[in-house]
CSV table of C-alpha atoms and ligand atoms in Angstrom, one decimal:
chain,number,residue,atom,x,y,z
A,1,MET,CA,-23.6,-3.6,-13.8
A,2,THR,CA,-21.7,-5.3,-15.5
A,3,GLY,CA,-20.7,-9.2,-14.0
A,4,ARG,CA,-21.0,-9.5,-10.5
A,5,PRO,CA,-18.6,-7.9,-7.6
A,6,ARG,CA,-18.6,-8.5,-4.2
A,7,PRO,CA,-21.1,-6.4,-2.8
A,8,ALA,CA,-18.3,-5.0,-0.5
A,9,ILE,CA,-16.1,-4.4,-3.6
A,10,SER,CA,-19.0,-2.3,-4.9
A,11,ALA,CA,-19.5,-0.3,-1.9
A,12,LEU,CA,-16.3,0.8,-1.5
A,13,PRO,CA,-15.3,4.6,-1.6
A,14,ALA,CA,-12.1,4.7,-4.0
A,15,TYR,CA,-8.9,6.3,-2.4
A,16,LYS,CA,-8.6,9.9,-2.9
A,17,PRO,CA,-5.3,10.8,-3.6
A,18,GLY,CA,-4.4,14.6,-2.5
A,19,ARG,CA,-5.7,16.8,-5.7
A,20,SER,CA,-2.8,17.8,-8.6
A,21,ALA,CA,-2.3,21.4,-9.6
A,22,ALA,CA,-3.4,20.5,-12.5
A,23,ALA,CA,-7.0,20.0,-11.4
A,24,ALA,CA,-6.9,22.7,-9.2
A,25,GLU,CA,-5.6,25.3,-12.2
A,26,ALA,CA,-8.1,23.8,-14.1
A,27,ASP,CA,-11.7,24.5,-11.4
A,28,HIS,CA,-10.1,28.0,-11.0
A,29,GLY,CA,-9.0,29.7,-13.8
A,30,ILE,CA,-5.3,29.9,-12.4
A,31,ALA,CA,-1.6,29.3,-13.3
A,32,ASP,CA,1.0,28.2,-11.1
A,33,ALA,CA,-0.5,26.3,-8.6
A,34,ILE,CA,1.5,24.0,-6.2
A,35,LYS,CA,0.6,20.7,-4.8
A,36,LEU,CA,1.0,20.7,-0.9
A,37,ALA,CA,-1.9,17.5,-0.7
A,38,SER,CA,0.4,14.7,-0.5
A,39,ASN,CA,3.5,14.7,1.9
A,40,GLU,CA,5.3,14.3,-1.4
A,41,ALA,CA,9.2,15.5,-0.5
A,42,PRO,CA,10.1,18.9,-2.3
A,43,PHE,CA,12.9,17.3,-4.2
A,44,GLY,CA,14.2,14.7,-6.9
A,45,PRO,CA,16.2,12.0,-6.1
A,46,LEU,CA,19.5,11.6,-4.8
A,47,PRO,CA,21.9,11.8,-7.8
A,48,SER,CA,23.8,8.3,-7.2
A,49,VAL,CA,19.7,7.4,-6.6
A,50,ALA,CA,18.9,9.2,-10.3
A,51,GLY,CA,22.3,7.0,-11.6
A,52,ALA,CA,20.9,3.8,-10.3
A,53,ILE,CA,17.2,4.4,-12.0
A,54,SER,CA,18.9,5.3,-15.6
A,55,SER,CA,21.1,2.0,-15.2
A,56,GLY,CA,18.6,-0.2,-15.0
A,57,VAL,CA,15.7,1.2,-17.5
A,58,GLU,CA,17.9,-1.1,-19.8
A,59,GLN,CA,16.7,-4.1,-17.9
A,60,ILE,CA,12.6,-3.3,-18.2
A,61,ASN,CA,12.7,-6.0,-20.1
A,62,LEU,CA,12.7,-8.6,-17.5
A,63,TYR,CA,11.2,-9.5,-14.3
A,64,ALA,CA,12.6,-8.0,-11.4
A,65,ASP,CA,13.9,-10.0,-8.2
A,66,HIS,CA,10.2,-11.3,-7.2
A,67,GLY,CA,11.6,-11.4,-3.4
A,68,ALA,CA,13.7,-7.9,-3.4
A,69,SER,CA,16.3,-9.9,-1.9
A,70,ALA,CA,19.1,-7.9,-2.4
A,71,LEU,CA,16.9,-4.9,-0.6
A,72,ARG,CA,15.7,-6.9,2.0
A,73,GLU,CA,19.5,-7.6,3.2
A,74,ASP,CA,20.2,-3.5,2.3
A,75,ILE,CA,17.3,-2.7,4.8
A,76,ALA,CA,18.3,-5.6,7.7
A,77,ALA,CA,21.3,-4.2,8.1
A,78,ALA,CA,20.1,-0.8,7.8
A,79,VAL,CA,17.6,-1.4,10.5
A,80,LYS,CA,20.0,-4.1,12.2
A,81,VAL,CA,17.5,-7.3,12.6
A,82,ASP,CA,17.7,-10.4,10.8
A,83,VAL,CA,16.9,-10.7,7.2
A,84,ASP,CA,14.1,-13.1,7.6
A,85,GLN,CA,12.5,-10.3,9.6
A,86,VAL,CA,12.3,-7.9,6.6
A,87,THR,CA,9.3,-8.0,3.5
A,88,VAL,CA,8.8,-5.3,1.1
A,89,GLY,CA,6.5,-4.1,-1.0
A,90,ALA,CA,4.9,-1.9,-4.0
A,91,GLY,CA,5.0,1.3,-1.0
A,92,SER,CA,3.8,1.2,2.5
A,93,ALA,CA,0.0,0.6,1.6
A,94,GLY,CA,0.7,-2.2,-0.6
A,95,ILE,CA,1.7,-4.2,2.7
A,96,LEU,CA,-0.9,-2.5,4.4
A,97,GLN,CA,-3.0,-4.0,2.1
A,98,GLN,CA,-1.0,-7.1,2.3
A,99,LEU,CA,-1.6,-7.7,6.2
A,100,LEU,CA,-5.0,-6.9,5.8
A,101,LEU,CA,-5.6,-9.8,3.1
A,102,ALA,CA,-3.6,-12.2,5.5
A,103,TYR,CA,-4.7,-11.7,8.7
A,104,CYS,CA,-8.8,-10.6,8.2
A,105,ASP,CA,-11.7,-12.1,7.3
A,106,ARG,CA,-15.4,-11.2,7.0
A,107,GLY,CA,-16.3,-9.8,10.7
A,108,ASP,CA,-12.8,-9.7,11.9
A,109,GLU,CA,-12.4,-6.7,14.1
A,110,VAL,CA,-9.2,-3.7,13.1
A,111,ALA,CA,-9.1,-1.1,15.9
A,112,MET,CA,-7.5,2.1,14.9
A,113,CYS,CA,-7.3,5.8,16.2
A,114,TRP,CA,-9.4,8.5,14.2
A,115,PRO,CA,-8.6,10.3,12.0
A,116,SER,CA,-5.6,8.6,10.8
A,117,PHE,CA,-4.3,7.8,7.7
A,118,GLU,CA,-7.3,7.2,5.1
A,119,ALA,CA,-6.1,4.1,3.6
A,120,TYR,CA,-6.5,1.6,6.4
A,121,PRO,CA,-10.8,1.7,6.3
A,122,VAL,CA,-10.3,1.2,2.7
A,123,PHE,CA,-8.3,-1.9,3.4
A,124,ALA,CA,-11.1,-2.3,6.4
A,125,MET,CA,-13.5,-2.8,4.0
A,126,LEU,CA,-11.7,-4.7,1.0
A,127,VAL,CA,-11.8,-7.5,4.0
A,128,GLU,CA,-15.1,-7.1,5.0
A,129,ALA,CA,-13.3,-6.4,8.4
A,130,GLU,CA,-15.4,-4.7,10.8
A,131,GLN,CA,-13.6,-0.8,11.5
A,132,VAL,CA,-13.0,0.1,15.2
A,133,ARG,CA,-12.3,3.5,15.3
A,134,VAL,CA,-11.2,5.4,18.8
A,135,PRO,CA,-11.1,9.4,18.8
A,136,LEU,CA,-7.8,10.9,19.3
A,137,ARG,CA,-6.9,13.1,22.1
A,138,ASN,CA,-5.7,16.5,21.9
A,139,GLU,CA,-5.1,15.4,18.7
A,140,THR,CA,-2.9,12.3,19.6
A,141,PHE,CA,-2.8,8.7,19.6
A,142,ASP,CA,-4.9,7.6,23.1
A,143,LEU,CA,-2.9,4.2,23.3
A,144,ASP,CA,-5.0,3.9,26.6
A,145,ALA,CA,-8.3,4.1,24.6
A,146,LEU,CA,-7.1,2.0,22.0
A,147,ALA,CA,-6.2,-1.0,24.1
A,148,ALA,CA,-9.6,-0.9,26.2
A,149,ALA,CA,-11.1,-1.1,22.3
A,150,ILE,CA,-9.1,-4.7,21.6
A,151,THR,CA,-11.8,-7.3,21.8
A,152,PRO,CA,-10.9,-11.0,21.2
A,153,ALA,CA,-12.5,-10.0,18.1
A,154,THR,CA,-9.1,-7.8,16.8
A,155,LYS,CA,-6.9,-8.9,14.7
A,156,ILE,CA,-5.6,-6.0,13.7
A,157,VAL,CA,-4.0,-2.6,15.8
A,158,PHE,CA,-3.0,0.3,14.0
A,159,VAL,CA,-0.5,3.1,15.6
A,160,THR,CA,0.6,5.8,13.2
A,161,ASN,CA,3.6,7.6,14.3
A,162,PRO,CA,3.5,10.4,13.3
A,163,ASN,CA,0.0,9.8,12.7
A,164,ASN,CA,-1.6,11.1,9.6
A,165,PRO,CA,-3.1,13.4,8.9
A,166,THR,CA,-2.4,15.4,12.8
A,167,GLY,CA,1.6,14.8,12.6
A,168,THR,CA,1.8,13.8,16.3
A,169,THR,CA,3.7,11.5,18.2
A,170,VAL,CA,3.5,8.9,20.9
A,171,GLY,CA,6.9,8.0,22.7
A,172,THR,CA,8.2,4.7,22.4
A,173,ASP,CA,7.5,3.7,26.3
A,174,ASP,CA,3.9,4.8,26.0
A,175,ILE,CA,4.0,1.9,22.7
A,176,ALA,CA,5.8,-0.4,24.7
A,177,ALA,CA,3.2,-0.1,27.6
A,178,PHE,CA,0.5,-0.7,25.1
A,179,LEU,CA,2.3,-3.8,23.9
A,180,ASP,CA,1.9,-5.4,26.9
A,181,ARG,CA,-1.9,-4.7,27.0
A,182,VAL,CA,-2.3,-6.3,23.4
A,183,PRO,CA,-3.1,-9.6,23.5
A,184,THR,CA,-0.5,-11.6,21.1
A,185,THR,CA,-3.6,-12.9,19.0
A,186,CYS,CA,-3.8,-9.3,17.7
A,187,LEU,CA,-1.2,-7.9,15.5
A,188,VAL,CA,0.2,-4.6,16.3
A,189,VAL,CA,1.0,-2.6,12.8
A,190,LEU,CA,3.3,0.2,14.1
A,191,ASP,CA,3.2,2.3,11.0
A,192,GLU,CA,6.3,4.8,10.6
A,193,ALA,CA,5.8,6.0,7.2
A,194,TYR,CA,7.4,9.6,8.9
A,195,ALA,CA,9.7,8.4,10.9
A,196,GLU,CA,12.8,9.9,9.6
A,197,PHE,CA,11.2,13.1,10.3
A,198,VAL,CA,10.3,12.4,14.1
A,199,THR,CA,12.8,15.4,16.0
A,200,ASP,CA,10.8,14.3,19.3
A,201,PRO,CA,12.7,12.9,21.5
A,202,ARG,CA,10.2,10.6,23.4
A,203,VAL,CA,10.6,8.4,20.0
A,204,THR,CA,13.6,6.4,20.1
A,205,ASP,CA,14.5,3.1,17.9
A,206,SER,CA,11.0,1.0,17.6
A,207,MET,CA,13.0,-2.1,16.1
A,208,ARG,CA,13.8,-2.8,19.7
A,209,LEU,CA,10.0,-3.5,20.8
A,210,LEU,CA,10.2,-6.0,18.4
A,211,ALA,CA,12.6,-8.5,20.8
A,212,ASP,CA,9.5,-9.3,23.5
A,213,HIS,CA,6.7,-8.5,20.7
A,214,ASP,CA,6.3,-11.8,17.9
A,215,ASN,CA,2.9,-9.6,17.2
A,216,LEU,CA,4.5,-6.3,16.0
A,217,ILE,CA,5.1,-5.1,12.4
A,218,ILE,CA,6.8,-1.9,12.1
A,219,THR,CA,6.2,-0.3,8.3
A,220,ARG,CA,8.4,1.9,6.5
A,221,THR,CA,8.4,3.5,3.0
A,222,PHE,CA,10.9,5.0,0.7
A,223,SER,CA,8.1,7.6,-0.1
A,224,LYS,CA,8.8,10.4,2.3
A,225,ALA,CA,12.2,10.8,3.7
A,226,HIS,CA,13.5,9.0,0.6
A,227,GLY,CA,11.4,10.8,-2.0
A,228,LEU,CA,10.6,8.0,-3.9
A,229,ALA,CA,6.8,8.5,-3.8
A,230,GLY,CA,6.1,7.6,-7.5
A,231,LEU,CA,8.2,4.1,-7.6
A,232,ARG,CA,6.4,3.0,-4.6
A,233,VAL,CA,8.5,0.8,-3.0
A,234,GLY,CA,7.9,0.5,1.6
A,235,TYR,CA,8.9,-2.4,3.4
A,236,ALA,CA,8.3,-4.0,7.2
A,237,VAL,CA,9.9,-5.3,9.6
A,238,GLY,CA,8.7,-8.2,11.9
A,239,HIS,CA,8.2,-11.8,13.0
A,240,PRO,CA,9.5,-14.2,10.8
A,241,ASP,CA,5.9,-16.1,11.1
A,242,VAL,CA,4.0,-13.1,9.9
A,243,VAL,CA,6.8,-11.8,7.4
A,244,SER,CA,5.6,-15.4,5.6
A,245,MET,CA,2.4,-14.6,6.0
A,246,VAL,CA,2.4,-10.9,4.0
A,247,ASP,CA,5.3,-12.5,1.7
A,248,ARG,CA,2.1,-15.1,0.2
A,249,THR,CA,0.1,-11.8,-0.8
A,250,LEU,CA,2.2,-10.2,-2.9
A,251,VAL,CA,1.0,-9.7,-6.3
A,252,PRO,CA,4.1,-11.2,-8.7
A,253,PHE,CA,7.0,-8.4,-9.0
A,254,ALA,CA,5.2,-5.9,-7.3
A,255,VAL,CA,7.9,-4.2,-6.2
A,256,ASN,CA,9.4,-3.3,-9.8
A,257,GLY,CA,13.7,-3.4,-10.6
A,258,LEU,CA,13.6,0.6,-11.0
A,259,ALA,CA,12.5,0.3,-7.6
A,260,GLN,CA,14.6,-2.4,-5.3
A,261,ARG,CA,17.7,0.2,-7.4
A,262,ALA,CA,16.5,3.1,-6.4
A,263,ALA,CA,16.0,1.6,-2.8
A,264,ARG,CA,19.0,0.6,-2.5
A,265,ALA,CA,21.0,3.5,-3.5
A,266,SER,CA,18.8,5.2,-1.5
A,267,LEU,CA,19.7,3.3,1.4
A,268,ALA,CA,23.7,3.8,0.1
A,269,ALA,CA,23.0,7.2,0.7
A,270,SER,CA,21.8,7.8,3.8
A,271,ASP,CA,23.4,10.7,5.0
A,272,GLU,CA,22.5,13.0,2.2
A,273,MET,CA,18.8,11.8,2.5
A,274,ARG,CA,19.1,13.2,6.3
A,275,GLU,CA,20.9,16.6,5.2
A,276,ARG,CA,17.8,16.8,2.6
A,277,VAL,CA,15.5,15.9,5.9
A,278,ALA,CA,16.9,18.4,8.2
A,279,THR,CA,16.2,20.9,5.9
A,280,VAL,CA,12.5,19.9,5.6
A,281,ILE,CA,12.6,19.6,9.2
A,282,ALA,CA,14.0,23.3,9.5
A,283,GLU,CA,11.4,24.2,7.1
A,284,ARG,CA,8.4,23.1,9.4
A,285,THR,CA,9.4,24.7,12.3
A,286,ARG,CA,9.5,27.8,10.4
A,287,VAL,CA,6.1,27.1,9.1
A,288,ALA,CA,5.0,25.8,12.8
A,289,ASP,CA,6.1,29.0,14.2
A,290,THR,CA,5.2,31.5,11.9
A,291,LEU,CA,1.4,30.0,11.7
A,292,ARG,CA,1.4,30.2,15.7
A,293,SER,CA,2.3,33.9,15.7
A,294,ALA,CA,-0.3,34.3,13.0
A,295,GLY,CA,-2.7,33.0,16.2
A,296,TRP,CA,-3.3,29.6,14.5
A,297,THR,CA,-3.0,26.3,16.7
A,298,VAL,CA,-1.0,24.2,15.4
A,299,PRO,CA,-0.3,20.9,16.8
A,300,ASP,CA,3.4,19.6,17.6
A,301,ALA,CA,4.4,18.6,14.0
A,302,GLN,CA,6.6,15.5,13.2
A,303,ALA,CA,6.0,14.5,9.8
A,304,ASN,CA,6.8,16.3,6.6
A,305,PHE,CA,3.5,18.5,7.1
A,306,VAL,CA,1.5,20.6,9.4
A,307,TRP,CA,-2.1,20.0,10.8
A,308,LEU,CA,-4.3,23.2,11.3
A,309,PRO,CA,-7.5,21.8,13.5
A,310,VAL,CA,-10.0,24.1,12.4
A,311,GLY,CA,-12.9,22.6,12.5
A,312,ASP,CA,-16.0,23.3,10.2
A,313,VAL,CA,-14.1,25.8,8.5
A,314,ALA,CA,-11.8,23.3,6.9
A,315,ALA,CA,-13.4,22.2,3.4
A,316,ASP,CA,-14.1,26.5,3.3
A,317,LEU,CA,-10.0,27.2,3.9
A,318,GLY,CA,-9.2,24.8,1.4
A,319,VAL,CA,-11.5,25.5,-1.2
A,320,ARG,CA,-9.9,29.4,-0.8
A,321,LEU,CA,-6.3,28.0,-0.7
A,322,GLU,CA,-7.0,26.5,-3.6
A,323,ARG,CA,-8.2,29.5,-5.1
A,324,ARG,CA,-4.9,30.9,-4.5
A,325,GLY,CA,-3.3,28.5,-5.9
A,326,VAL,CA,-2.2,26.3,-2.8
A,327,VAL,CA,-3.8,22.8,-2.8
A,328,THR,CA,-4.0,21.5,-0.1
A,329,ARG,CA,-6.1,18.3,1.8
A,330,ALA,CA,-8.8,19.6,3.8
A,331,PHE,CA,-10.8,17.0,5.8
A,332,PRO,CA,-14.2,18.6,5.8
A,333,ASP,CA,-15.2,19.6,9.3
A,334,VAL,CA,-12.1,18.8,10.5
A,335,GLY,CA,-9.1,20.2,9.5
A,336,VAL,CA,-6.9,21.4,7.2
A,337,ARG,CA,-3.4,19.1,6.3
A,338,VAL,CA,-0.3,21.2,4.4
A,339,THR,CA,3.1,19.1,3.6
A,340,ILE,CA,6.5,21.4,3.8
A,341,SER,CA,7.4,22.0,1.1
A,342,ASP,CA,10.9,23.9,0.1
A,343,ALA,CA,11.3,27.6,1.4
A,344,THR,CA,9.5,29.3,-2.0
A,345,GLY,CA,6.0,26.7,-1.9
A,346,ASN,CA,6.2,27.2,1.8
A,347,ASP,CA,6.1,31.2,1.8
A,348,ARG,CA,3.3,30.9,-1.2
A,349,PHE,CA,1.3,29.0,1.5
A,350,LEU,CA,1.7,31.5,4.0
A,351,ALA,CA,1.3,34.3,1.8
A,352,ALA,CA,-2.2,32.6,0.9
A,353,LEU,CA,-3.3,31.8,4.0
A,354,ALA,CA,-2.6,35.1,5.5
A,355,ASP,CA,-4.7,36.3,1.7
A,356,CYS,CA,-7.7,33.4,3.0
A,357,ASP,CA,-9.9,36.2,5.2
A,358,ILE,CA,-10.2,33.3,7.9
A,359,THR,CA,-9.7,34.4,11.6
A,360,PRO,CA,-7.1,32.1,13.0
A,361,ARG,CA,-8.1,29.8,15.2
B,401,PLP,C1,0.4,6.9,7.7
B,401,PLP,C2,0.8,6.4,6.3
B,401,PLP,N1,1.2,5.6,5.9
B,401,PLP,C3,1.2,4.9,5.2
B,401,PLP,C4,1.4,5.7,4.0
B,401,PLP,C5,1.4,5.1,2.2
B,401,PLP,O1,2.4,5.6,1.7
B,401,PLP,P1,3.6,4.8,0.4
B,401,PLP,O2,2.7,3.7,0.3
B,401,PLP,O3,3.9,5.7,-0.8
B,401,PLP,O4,4.7,3.5,1.4
B,401,PLP,C6,1.1,7.0,4.0
B,401,PLP,C7,1.1,7.6,2.7
B,401,PLP,O5,0.6,9.1,2.7
B,401,PLP,C8,0.8,7.3,5.3
B,401,PLP,O6,0.6,8.8,5.3
């Protein structure tokens, strides 16, 4: 071992990104594989966003605005909060990591339902916090059980709405009731990476909850609905004190200038963004209905993916789909998550699944 790494880091499993189509092609000797494994948008940037990126290229010799102040102002206006309630980071994953760095020491507890976003445990391990994992109920965040799991040592509790990988939602009124049960010494991180895809009427504007709960921080991203995953830009909205702590942990200039420009242009074109999201939602309904008609159990899908809770055949199903050129995300013994793509990509998935020779369950 070179040098003396912290034991917590040498024990850390690397974050596992979704497998690339190229890796699947090489492994299985196939061509034309598609990747439906990372919940990416099936479309490139909006024309105005592409324009903003190209015109920003001439300035990449310069450091960008570290505080991303213009973008913060645009976000504050878009979600109707004060600008000092907004922070910006390198993807919402970057902000989640910053939150753990800012709030958790060795031995503090971080609570979450499980399965959920796989980066939470990695970030908890990074700061040597203890993870408290509460099982989902009916593939959905169990807010009662999660509230009951909070102890005086809990510094952060995650609520993922919609949840990844199951795609299910909890109602905003239920989150309000949950917040009433959480001590103010514990931050509630409401991860809304997929908020724009939600059609469940029980989910309303969560920003209103901030007025009564200084310990609530809501994270969102430009990676999914805005289709800017490759540029790494996300934001969080919360109490100015929390924003200030998060800001202290940002790597200098982590949110690059192209990302800031693209995010601003995308916010300015939110009607176009919503049109694109509507096509993903329509495809999500079509895919989920087709799967259910074929006999598969598909929980309510509120994000840009569907979840097949197939249990012990998950890993096998993932490999069979991959051999047929469709790379999904298999969670061994739990289920398979499939990103909604355009109609062609979704048809490829449905055809591959039908060909897999696994009885729907
Ligand atoms: C629930 C959830 N939160 C956060 C993220 C992080 O996204 P990003 O860092 O691209 O904003 C993801 C990405 O897949 C996610 O699924």
